[in-house]
Amino acid sequence: MSTPAELVPDTVRRADSEHLWHPWEPLAVKDRLILTGGRDCWVRDDRGREYLDLRAGTLNATVGYGRTSVVEAMAAQAQRLMTWDLAEVTTAPAALLARRIASLTPPGLSRTLFCNSGSEGIEAAVKIARMVHWINGDRDRTTIASFGEGYHGATTAGVAATGAAFRREGAGPLPGGFVHLATPRCPDCAAGGGEHRCRVPGVAEWERRLAEVGPHTIAAIVAEPVLSVGGVIVPPEGTFARLRELCDRHGILLIADEVATGFGRTGAMFAFQHDLDPATGPDLLVTAKGLSGGYAPLAAVTVREDLYQVFGRDPLLGGLRHGHTTGGHATACAAALAVLDIVEGEDLPARAAAIGARVLGQLREQLAGAPPVREVRGRGLLIGVEMTSPAAAQEATTVAQEAGVLVRAFGAVLTVAPPLVIAEDTALRGAAILADAVLAAGRAGAGRRA
Ligand code: PLP
């Protein structure tokens, strides 16, 4: 069946340019794709042209487009009972999804609060961590520490936890009680070292920073085990384990922000599992994008059972004083259950590990030493091509789009993060087109400078 966009593209284009406010882009942008459909790893515009999606929307379309099982589960739930606020009632999809998440996380990490977006999940996790200490009478513990180059969302606590000036300037005063720690980058990788064993930097520096602030005032450290939107930074092996030790030593809660990485993206169900043994995890785990595969807005804050129990002693309610009308929306939870069937049934974490390694290898081979490229790095199907400037990266996305491949640039880093269901030969073909686009963008830039 035709969508309205296919019937009246000019009307859509005019409505868009006159009324729709697009986030994260200059108002001057005039020419944009109108997407009208998608199947598997491909999306289609209003002129019927198909594009290979190497960005999974914004890292969220993990199981691809047009998955009938997900759509049918959503339709059935919407017909039965589309939503209900989870204050005082429950619904089957929300309860079953909370149990399903607990089956995938380490023992003890078994209690889930649902929100609508990754940013909301981070807001909730920050409040929960602070409230745990408050209820326990540890009332000096209010500060949240995070890596300076991480990204934790667009709402005020998320922005406060995020270091990048681009995301912070003009939005202040931001909420207080946030400090930044040095982002864990291997100094040998940063120096462009060839084959080497990565060193975990930062622990001494983190200790120094915590000592300045007073470790007894830190409520939680929030960290991405692999940094995503901040530039696809893969901390050296062992980093998350060091963070875990640091938190344990100082009585600090550890919040893993797996909004981008959760449910397979980096080649493990959760990215913290690359570093921690299976029985260990963070104290709070925030997931979103891959949870519902882009079929519905949904996020989850999964916490240790004993932290949940603390709220029974909250003096004002005896429970959590936080929530959203549509947090745990029944139709969204039904979508997520069907998405997780695919994630587990098709073993998407293992696919992401295997295909991601091939794509990373090929991109490195094609782009190593190329003038417009600083570094190619990544883990699983989260790969970054760092170019010499944001303008060069933007130019590369335009050239790639003309060649039929969609990727997103975050600053100077092209982010290659296709749906995890992508076939290996399709991924390698897409990566080859992208590499050509990067080289062409570099030549165009050099031409302009000459
Ligand atoms: N945290 C991380 C690591 C993210 O990558 C994002 C979004 O890209 C967020 C938080 C915010 O999520 P949302 O855009 O759903 O609010």
CSV table of C-alpha atoms and ligand atoms in Angstrom, one decimal:
chain,number,residue,atom,x,y,z
A,1,MET,CA,0.0,0.0,0.0
A,2,SER,CA,1.3,3.5,-0.9
A,3,THR,CA,2.2,5.7,2.0
A,4,PRO,CA,1.0,9.4,1.9
A,5,ALA,CA,4.6,10.4,1.3
A,6,GLU,CA,4.7,8.4,-1.9
A,7,LEU,CA,1.4,10.0,-3.1
A,8,VAL,CA,2.2,13.6,-2.2
A,9,PRO,CA,6.0,14.1,-1.8
A,10,ASP,CA,5.8,17.8,-2.6
A,11,THR,CA,3.2,18.3,0.2
A,12,VAL,CA,5.4,16.4,2.6
A,13,ARG,CA,8.5,18.4,1.6
A,14,ARG,CA,6.6,21.7,2.1
A,15,ALA,CA,5.1,20.5,5.4
A,16,ASP,CA,8.6,19.5,6.5
A,17,SER,CA,10.3,22.7,5.5
A,18,GLU,CA,7.5,24.9,7.0
A,19,HIS,CA,6.7,23.1,10.2
A,20,LEU,CA,9.1,20.3,11.3
A,21,TRP,CA,12.0,21.1,13.6
A,22,HIS,CA,14.9,18.6,13.0
A,23,PRO,CA,17.2,18.0,15.9
A,24,TRP,CA,21.0,18.1,15.8
A,25,GLU,CA,21.4,19.9,12.5
A,26,PRO,CA,21.8,23.5,11.2
A,27,LEU,CA,18.5,25.2,10.2
A,28,ALA,CA,20.2,25.9,6.8
A,29,VAL,CA,19.9,22.2,5.8
A,30,LYS,CA,17.3,22.2,3.0
A,31,ASP,CA,17.8,19.1,1.0
A,32,ARG,CA,17.0,15.9,2.9
A,33,LEU,CA,15.8,12.4,2.2
A,34,ILE,CA,12.2,11.5,2.6
A,35,LEU,CA,12.2,7.9,3.7
A,36,THR,CA,9.1,6.0,3.0
A,37,GLY,CA,9.9,2.4,3.6
A,38,GLY,CA,12.4,-0.2,4.7
A,39,ARG,CA,13.2,-3.9,4.5
A,40,ASP,CA,15.9,-5.9,6.1
A,41,CYS,CA,19.0,-3.6,6.0
A,42,TRP,CA,17.7,-1.3,3.2
A,43,VAL,CA,15.6,1.8,3.3
A,44,ARG,CA,13.8,3.5,0.4
A,45,ASP,CA,13.1,7.1,-0.4
A,46,ASP,CA,10.1,8.8,-1.9
A,47,ARG,CA,11.6,8.4,-5.4
A,48,GLY,CA,11.9,4.7,-4.9
A,49,ARG,CA,15.7,4.7,-4.5
A,50,GLU,CA,17.1,2.2,-2.1
A,51,TYR,CA,19.9,2.8,0.3
A,52,LEU,CA,22.0,0.4,2.4
A,53,ASP,CA,21.6,1.4,6.0
A,54,LEU,CA,25.0,1.3,7.7
A,55,ARG,CA,23.8,3.3,10.6
A,56,ALA,CA,20.8,1.3,11.8
A,57,GLY,CA,18.8,4.5,12.0
A,58,THR,CA,20.7,5.9,14.9
A,59,LEU,CA,22.1,2.6,16.0
A,60,ASN,CA,18.7,1.4,17.0
A,61,ALA,CA,17.3,-0.6,14.1
A,62,THR,CA,19.2,-3.7,15.2
A,63,VAL,CA,17.0,-6.4,13.8
A,64,GLY,CA,16.3,-4.6,10.5
A,65,TYR,CA,13.2,-3.2,9.0
A,66,GLY,CA,9.8,-4.8,8.3
A,67,ARG,CA,10.2,-7.7,10.7
A,68,THR,CA,6.8,-9.3,10.6
A,69,SER,CA,7.0,-11.0,14.0
A,70,VAL,CA,7.6,-7.7,15.7
A,71,VAL,CA,4.9,-5.9,13.8
A,72,GLU,CA,2.4,-8.6,14.5
A,73,ALA,CA,3.2,-8.7,18.2
A,74,MET,CA,2.8,-4.9,18.4
A,75,ALA,CA,-0.5,-5.0,16.5
A,76,ALA,CA,-1.9,-7.7,18.7
A,77,GLN,CA,-1.0,-5.9,21.9
A,78,ALA,CA,-2.3,-2.5,20.6
A,79,GLN,CA,-5.6,-4.2,19.8
A,80,ARG,CA,-5.8,-5.9,23.2
A,81,LEU,CA,-4.5,-3.0,25.5
A,82,MET,CA,-2.1,-0.5,24.0
A,83,THR,CA,-0.9,1.1,27.2
A,84,TRP,CA,-1.3,1.5,30.8
A,85,ASP,CA,0.7,3.5,33.3
A,86,LEU,CA,2.6,1.0,35.5
A,87,ALA,CA,1.9,2.9,38.7
A,88,GLU,CA,-0.4,0.5,40.6
A,89,VAL,CA,-1.2,-1.9,37.8
A,90,THR,CA,0.9,-4.2,35.6
A,91,THR,CA,0.6,-5.6,32.1
A,92,ALA,CA,1.8,-8.9,30.7
A,93,PRO,CA,4.3,-7.5,28.2
A,94,ALA,CA,6.0,-5.2,30.8
A,95,ALA,CA,6.3,-8.0,33.5
A,96,LEU,CA,7.5,-10.6,30.9
A,97,LEU,CA,10.0,-8.2,29.4
A,98,ALA,CA,11.4,-7.3,32.8
A,99,ARG,CA,11.8,-11.1,33.5
A,100,ARG,CA,13.4,-11.6,30.0
A,101,ILE,CA,16.0,-8.8,30.7
A,102,ALA,CA,16.8,-10.4,34.0
A,103,SER,CA,17.5,-13.7,32.2
A,104,LEU,CA,20.1,-12.0,30.1
A,105,THR,CA,21.9,-10.0,32.8
A,106,PRO,CA,24.3,-11.3,35.6
A,107,PRO,CA,22.7,-12.7,38.7
A,108,GLY,CA,21.2,-10.1,41.0
A,109,LEU,CA,20.8,-7.5,38.3
A,110,SER,CA,17.2,-8.4,38.1
A,111,ARG,CA,14.8,-5.5,38.6
A,112,THR,CA,13.8,-3.2,35.8
A,113,LEU,CA,12.2,0.2,35.6
A,114,PHE,CA,11.1,1.2,32.1
A,115,CYS,CA,11.4,4.6,30.5
A,116,ASN,CA,10.9,6.0,26.9
A,117,SER,CA,14.4,7.0,25.8
A,118,GLY,CA,18.0,6.5,26.6
A,119,SER,CA,18.2,10.0,28.0
A,120,GLU,CA,15.3,9.3,30.4
A,121,GLY,CA,17.0,6.1,31.4
A,122,ILE,CA,20.1,8.0,32.4
A,123,GLU,CA,18.1,10.6,34.2
A,124,ALA,CA,16.3,7.8,36.2
A,125,ALA,CA,19.6,5.9,36.9
A,126,VAL,CA,21.2,9.1,38.3
A,127,LYS,CA,18.2,9.8,40.5
A,128,ILE,CA,18.0,6.2,41.7
A,129,ALA,CA,21.8,6.1,42.6
A,130,ARG,CA,21.5,9.4,44.5
A,131,MET,CA,18.3,8.2,46.2
A,132,VAL,CA,19.8,4.9,47.3
A,133,HIS,CA,22.5,6.8,49.2
A,134,TRP,CA,20.0,9.3,50.6
A,135,ILE,CA,17.8,6.6,51.9
A,136,ASN,CA,20.8,4.9,53.4
A,137,GLY,CA,21.7,8.1,55.3
A,138,ASP,CA,24.8,8.7,53.2
A,139,ARG,CA,23.7,12.1,52.3
A,140,ASP,CA,27.0,13.6,51.1
A,141,ARG,CA,27.1,11.1,48.2
A,142,THR,CA,25.4,13.1,45.4
A,143,THR,CA,28.1,13.6,42.7
A,144,ILE,CA,28.0,11.7,39.4
A,145,ALA,CA,31.3,11.1,37.6
A,146,SER,CA,31.6,10.2,33.9
A,147,PHE,CA,34.1,10.1,31.1
A,148,GLY,CA,34.6,13.5,29.5
A,149,GLU,CA,34.2,12.1,26.0
A,150,GLY,CA,31.1,10.0,26.7
A,151,TYR,CA,27.6,10.8,25.6
A,152,HIS,CA,24.7,10.2,28.0
A,153,GLY,CA,21.8,12.0,26.5
A,154,ALA,CA,20.1,15.3,25.6
A,155,THR,CA,18.1,16.0,28.8
A,156,THR,CA,19.7,18.0,31.5
A,157,ALA,CA,21.3,15.3,33.6
A,158,GLY,CA,22.5,13.6,30.4
A,159,VAL,CA,24.0,16.8,29.2
A,160,ALA,CA,25.6,17.4,32.6
A,161,ALA,CA,27.2,14.0,32.4
A,162,THR,CA,28.4,14.6,28.9
A,163,GLY,CA,31.6,16.6,28.5
A,164,ALA,CA,31.4,17.9,24.9
A,165,ALA,CA,31.1,21.7,24.8
A,166,PHE,CA,29.0,21.3,21.6
A,167,ARG,CA,26.3,19.6,23.6
A,168,ARG,CA,26.5,21.8,26.7
A,169,GLU,CA,27.1,25.4,25.6
A,170,GLY,CA,24.1,27.7,26.1
A,171,ALA,CA,22.0,25.1,27.9
A,172,GLY,CA,23.2,26.1,31.4
A,173,PRO,CA,22.9,26.4,34.2
A,174,LEU,CA,23.1,22.6,34.1
A,175,PRO,CA,22.3,20.6,37.2
A,176,GLY,CA,25.2,20.6,39.6
A,177,GLY,CA,26.9,17.5,41.1
A,178,PHE,CA,28.7,16.2,38.0
A,179,VAL,CA,32.4,15.7,37.4
A,180,HIS,CA,34.3,14.3,34.5
A,181,LEU,CA,37.1,11.7,34.4
A,182,ALA,CA,39.7,11.2,31.8
A,183,THR,CA,38.4,9.0,29.0
A,184,PRO,CA,40.3,5.7,28.9
A,185,ARG,CA,42.2,5.7,25.7
A,186,CYS,CA,45.3,3.5,25.2
A,187,PRO,CA,48.2,5.9,24.8
A,188,ASP,CA,49.9,3.6,22.3
A,189,CYS,CA,46.8,3.5,20.1
A,190,ALA,CA,46.5,7.3,20.3
A,191,ALA,CA,50.1,7.5,19.2
A,192,GLY,CA,49.2,5.5,16.1
A,193,GLY,CA,51.1,2.4,17.3
A,194,GLY,CA,50.9,-0.7,15.1
A,195,GLU,CA,50.4,-4.1,16.7
A,196,HIS,CA,50.7,-3.8,20.5
A,197,ARG,CA,49.0,-4.9,23.7
A,198,CYS,CA,46.8,-2.0,24.9
A,199,ARG,CA,47.6,-0.4,28.2
A,200,VAL,CA,44.8,0.6,30.6
A,201,PRO,CA,45.4,4.2,31.4
A,202,GLY,CA,43.5,6.4,33.8
A,203,VAL,CA,43.2,4.4,37.0
A,204,ALA,CA,45.8,6.6,38.8
A,205,GLU,CA,44.3,9.7,37.2
A,206,TRP,CA,40.8,8.7,38.1
A,207,GLU,CA,41.9,8.1,41.7
A,208,ARG,CA,43.6,11.6,41.7
A,209,ARG,CA,40.4,13.2,40.4
A,210,LEU,CA,38.2,11.3,42.9
A,211,ALA,CA,40.6,12.3,45.7
A,212,GLU,CA,40.2,16.0,44.7
A,213,VAL,CA,36.4,15.8,44.8
A,214,GLY,CA,36.3,13.4,47.8
A,215,PRO,CA,35.4,9.8,47.0
A,216,HIS,CA,32.9,9.8,49.8
A,217,THR,CA,30.8,12.4,47.9
A,218,ILE,CA,30.6,10.3,44.7
A,219,ALA,CA,27.2,8.6,44.3
A,220,ALA,CA,27.9,6.8,41.0
A,221,ILE,CA,30.2,6.6,38.0
A,222,VAL,CA,28.2,6.4,34.8
A,223,ALA,CA,30.2,5.0,31.9
A,224,GLU,CA,29.8,3.4,28.4
A,225,PRO,CA,31.9,0.2,28.2
A,226,VAL,CA,32.5,1.2,24.5
A,227,LEU,CA,31.9,4.9,23.8
A,228,SER,CA,29.5,5.4,20.9
A,229,VAL,CA,28.3,8.8,19.8
A,230,GLY,CA,31.3,10.4,21.5
A,231,GLY,CA,33.5,9.0,18.7
A,232,VAL,CA,33.5,5.2,18.9
A,233,ILE,CA,36.2,4.9,21.5
A,234,VAL,CA,37.1,1.3,22.6
A,235,PRO,CA,38.7,1.5,26.0
A,236,PRO,CA,41.6,-0.9,26.5
A,237,GLU,CA,40.8,-4.4,27.6
A,238,GLY,CA,40.2,-4.5,31.4
A,239,THR,CA,39.0,-0.9,31.7
A,240,PHE,CA,35.5,-1.8,33.0
A,241,ALA,CA,37.0,-4.3,35.5
A,242,ARG,CA,39.2,-1.5,36.8
A,243,LEU,CA,36.2,0.8,37.1
A,244,ARG,CA,34.3,-2.0,39.0
A,245,GLU,CA,37.3,-2.3,41.4
A,246,LEU,CA,37.5,1.5,41.9
A,247,CYS,CA,33.8,1.7,42.6
A,248,ASP,CA,33.9,-1.2,45.1
A,249,ARG,CA,36.9,0.3,46.9
A,250,HIS,CA,35.1,3.6,47.4
A,251,GLY,CA,31.4,2.5,47.9
A,252,ILE,CA,30.5,4.1,44.6
A,253,LEU,CA,27.7,2.7,42.4
A,254,LEU,CA,28.6,1.8,38.8
A,255,ILE,CA,26.1,2.7,36.1
A,256,ALA,CA,26.7,1.1,32.7
A,257,ASP,CA,25.3,3.2,29.9
A,258,GLU,CA,24.6,0.6,27.3
A,259,VAL,CA,21.9,2.6,25.5
A,260,ALA,CA,23.9,2.2,22.2
A,261,THR,CA,25.7,-1.1,22.9
A,262,GLY,CA,23.2,-3.2,24.7
A,263,PHE,CA,21.7,-6.4,23.1
A,264,GLY,CA,24.6,-7.4,20.9
A,265,ARG,CA,26.0,-4.3,19.1
A,266,THR,CA,29.6,-4.9,20.2
A,267,GLY,CA,29.7,-8.6,19.8
A,268,ALA,CA,28.5,-9.5,23.3
A,269,MET,CA,25.0,-9.3,24.7
A,270,PHE,CA,26.2,-6.3,26.8
A,271,ALA,CA,29.5,-4.5,26.2
A,272,PHE,CA,30.5,-4.8,29.9
A,273,GLN,CA,30.7,-8.6,29.4
A,274,HIS,CA,33.9,-8.2,27.4
A,275,ASP,CA,35.6,-7.2,30.6
A,276,LEU,CA,33.8,-8.6,33.6
A,277,ASP,CA,33.4,-12.3,34.5
A,278,PRO,CA,29.8,-13.6,33.9
A,279,ALA,CA,28.8,-13.3,37.6
A,280,THR,CA,29.8,-9.6,37.8
A,281,GLY,CA,28.1,-6.6,36.3
A,282,PRO,CA,27.4,-3.0,36.9
A,283,ASP,CA,25.0,-2.0,39.8
A,284,LEU,CA,22.7,-0.3,37.3
A,285,LEU,CA,22.4,-1.0,33.6
A,286,VAL,CA,20.7,1.4,31.2
A,287,THR,CA,19.6,0.1,27.8
A,288,ALA,CA,17.4,1.5,25.1
A,289,LYS,CA,18.0,1.4,21.3
A,290,GLY,CA,18.6,-2.3,20.7
A,291,LEU,CA,16.0,-3.3,23.3
A,292,SER,CA,13.1,-2.5,21.0
A,293,GLY,CA,15.1,-2.4,17.8
A,294,GLY,CA,13.6,0.9,16.8
A,295,TYR,CA,10.1,-0.5,16.6
A,296,ALA,CA,9.0,1.6,19.6
A,297,PRO,CA,10.4,4.1,22.0
A,298,LEU,CA,11.6,2.2,25.1
A,299,ALA,CA,14.4,2.2,27.6
A,300,ALA,CA,15.2,0.1,30.7
A,301,VAL,CA,17.0,0.8,33.9
A,302,THR,CA,17.9,-2.6,35.4
A,303,VAL,CA,19.3,-2.6,38.9
A,304,ARG,CA,20.5,-4.9,41.6
A,305,GLU,CA,17.7,-6.4,43.6
A,306,ASP,CA,19.2,-5.2,46.9
A,307,LEU,CA,19.3,-1.6,45.6
A,308,TYR,CA,15.6,-2.0,44.7
A,309,GLN,CA,14.9,-3.2,48.2
A,310,VAL,CA,16.4,-0.1,49.7
A,311,PHE,CA,13.4,1.9,48.3
A,312,GLY,CA,11.1,0.0,50.7
A,313,ARG,CA,12.7,2.3,53.4
A,314,ASP,CA,12.1,5.5,51.5
A,315,PRO,CA,10.5,7.8,54.2
A,316,LEU,CA,8.1,9.6,51.8
A,317,LEU,CA,6.7,6.7,49.8
A,318,GLY,CA,8.3,3.4,50.6
A,319,GLY,CA,9.0,3.1,46.9
A,320,LEU,CA,10.5,5.0,43.9
A,321,ARG,CA,9.2,8.5,43.5
A,322,HIS,CA,9.8,8.6,39.7
A,323,GLY,CA,8.1,7.4,36.6
A,324,HIS,CA,6.5,8.4,33.2
A,325,THR,CA,3.0,7.9,31.8
A,326,THR,CA,4.3,5.7,29.0
A,327,GLY,CA,7.3,4.2,30.7
A,328,GLY,CA,6.8,0.5,30.0
A,329,HIS,CA,4.2,1.1,27.3
A,330,ALA,CA,2.5,-2.2,26.7
A,331,THR,CA,2.9,-2.1,22.9
A,332,ALA,CA,6.5,-1.1,23.1
A,333,CYS,CA,7.2,-3.9,25.6
A,334,ALA,CA,5.5,-6.4,23.2
A,335,ALA,CA,7.8,-5.1,20.4
A,336,ALA,CA,10.8,-5.6,22.6
A,337,LEU,CA,9.9,-9.2,23.5
A,338,ALA,CA,9.6,-10.0,19.8
A,339,VAL,CA,12.9,-8.2,19.1
A,340,LEU,CA,14.7,-10.1,21.8
A,341,ASP,CA,13.4,-13.4,20.3
A,342,ILE,CA,15.3,-12.4,17.2
A,343,VAL,CA,18.4,-11.2,19.0
A,344,GLU,CA,18.6,-14.5,20.8
A,345,GLY,CA,17.2,-16.8,18.1
A,346,GLU,CA,19.6,-15.5,15.4
A,347,ASP,CA,22.4,-15.1,17.9
A,348,LEU,CA,23.0,-11.5,16.9
A,349,PRO,CA,25.8,-10.8,19.4
A,350,ALA,CA,27.9,-13.6,17.8
A,351,ARG,CA,27.1,-12.3,14.3
A,352,ALA,CA,28.1,-8.8,15.3
A,353,ALA,CA,31.4,-10.1,16.6
A,354,ALA,CA,32.2,-12.1,13.5
A,355,ILE,CA,31.0,-9.7,10.8
A,356,GLY,CA,32.2,-6.7,12.7
A,357,ALA,CA,35.8,-8.1,12.8
A,358,ARG,CA,35.7,-8.7,9.0
A,359,VAL,CA,34.3,-5.2,8.3
A,360,LEU,CA,36.9,-3.6,10.6
A,361,GLY,CA,39.7,-5.5,9.0
A,362,GLN,CA,38.6,-4.5,5.5
A,363,LEU,CA,38.1,-0.8,6.4
A,364,ARG,CA,41.6,-0.8,8.0
A,365,GLU,CA,43.1,-2.4,4.9
A,366,GLN,CA,41.4,0.1,2.5
A,367,LEU,CA,42.0,3.2,4.6
A,368,ALA,CA,45.2,2.6,6.5
A,369,GLY,CA,47.5,5.6,5.9
A,370,ALA,CA,45.0,7.4,3.7
A,371,PRO,CA,45.5,11.2,4.2
A,372,PRO,CA,41.9,12.0,5.2
A,373,VAL,CA,41.8,9.2,7.9
A,374,ARG,CA,43.2,9.4,11.4
A,375,GLU,CA,42.2,6.0,12.7
A,376,VAL,CA,39.8,3.2,12.1
A,377,ARG,CA,38.6,1.5,15.3
A,378,GLY,CA,35.7,-0.4,16.7
A,379,ARG,CA,34.3,-3.5,18.4
A,380,GLY,CA,31.7,-5.8,16.9
A,381,LEU,CA,29.3,-3.8,14.6
A,382,LEU,CA,30.2,-0.5,16.2
A,383,ILE,CA,33.0,0.9,14.0
A,384,GLY,CA,34.4,4.4,13.8
A,385,VAL,CA,36.4,6.0,10.9
A,386,GLU,CA,38.0,9.1,12.4
A,387,MET,CA,38.7,11.6,9.7
A,388,THR,CA,40.7,14.8,9.9
A,389,SER,CA,37.8,17.1,10.5
A,390,PRO,CA,34.0,17.1,11.0
A,391,ALA,CA,33.7,18.8,7.6
A,392,ALA,CA,35.5,15.9,5.9
A,393,ALA,CA,33.3,13.4,7.7
A,394,GLN,CA,30.2,15.2,6.7
A,395,GLU,CA,31.4,15.3,3.1
A,396,ALA,CA,32.0,11.6,3.2
A,397,THR,CA,28.5,10.9,4.3
A,398,THR,CA,27.2,12.9,1.4
A,399,VAL,CA,29.4,11.1,-1.1
A,400,ALA,CA,28.4,7.7,0.4
A,401,GLN,CA,24.7,8.7,0.2
A,402,GLU,CA,25.1,9.5,-3.5
A,403,ALA,CA,26.6,6.0,-3.8
A,404,GLY,CA,23.6,4.5,-2.0
A,405,VAL,CA,25.0,4.0,1.5
A,406,LEU,CA,23.9,5.8,4.6
A,407,VAL,CA,26.2,6.4,7.5
A,408,ARG,CA,26.2,9.1,10.2
A,409,ALA,CA,29.0,11.4,11.2
A,410,PHE,CA,29.4,12.4,14.9
A,411,GLY,CA,32.0,15.1,14.8
A,412,ALA,CA,34.9,13.9,12.8
A,413,VAL,CA,34.0,10.2,13.3
A,414,LEU,CA,32.0,8.3,10.7
A,415,THR,CA,30.0,5.7,12.6
A,416,VAL,CA,29.4,2.4,10.9
A,417,ALA,CA,26.7,0.6,12.9
A,418,PRO,CA,24.4,-1.4,10.6
A,419,PRO,CA,21.5,-3.6,11.7
A,420,LEU,CA,23.0,-6.6,13.3
A,421,VAL,CA,21.1,-8.9,10.9
A,422,ILE,CA,23.2,-7.6,7.9
A,423,ALA,CA,24.6,-10.4,5.7
A,424,GLU,CA,28.4,-10.5,5.7
A,425,ASP,CA,28.8,-9.9,1.9
A,426,THR,CA,26.4,-7.0,2.1
A,427,ALA,CA,28.3,-5.5,5.0
A,428,LEU,CA,31.6,-5.9,3.2
A,429,ARG,CA,30.2,-4.4,0.0
A,430,GLY,CA,28.8,-1.4,1.9
A,431,ALA,CA,32.1,-0.9,3.7
A,432,ALA,CA,34.0,-0.9,0.4
A,433,ILE,CA,31.6,1.8,-1.0
A,434,LEU,CA,32.1,3.8,2.2
A,435,ALA,CA,35.9,3.5,2.0
A,436,ASP,CA,35.7,4.9,-1.5
A,437,ALA,CA,33.5,7.7,-0.3
A,438,VAL,CA,36.0,8.6,2.4
A,439,LEU,CA,38.9,8.7,-0.1
A,440,ALA,CA,36.8,10.7,-2.5
A,441,ALA,CA,35.9,13.2,0.2
A,442,GLY,CA,39.6,13.5,1.1
A,443,ARG,CA,40.5,14.2,-2.5
A,444,ALA,CA,37.7,16.8,-2.8
A,445,GLY,CA,38.9,18.5,0.4
A,446,ALA,CA,42.5,18.5,-0.8
A,447,GLY,CA,41.3,20.0,-4.1
A,448,ARG,CA,39.6,22.8,-2.3
A,449,ARG,CA,42.6,23.5,-0.2
A,450,ALA,CA,45.0,23.5,-3.2
B,1,PLP,N1,23.5,7.2,26.1
B,1,PLP,C1,24.2,6.8,25.0
B,1,PLP,C2,25.4,6.0,25.2
B,1,PLP,C3,23.7,7.0,23.7
B,1,PLP,O1,24.3,6.6,22.6
B,1,PLP,C4,22.5,7.8,23.6
B,1,PLP,C5,21.9,8.1,22.3
B,1,PLP,O2,22.6,8.0,21.3
B,1,PLP,C6,21.8,8.2,24.8
B,1,PLP,C7,22.4,7.9,26.0
B,1,PLP,C8,20.5,9.0,24.7
B,1,PLP,O3,19.5,8.2,24.2
B,1,PLP,P1,18.2,8.9,23.5
B,1,PLP,O4,18.7,9.5,22.3
B,1,PLP,O5,17.3,7.7,23.3
B,1,PLP,O6,17.7,9.8,24.5
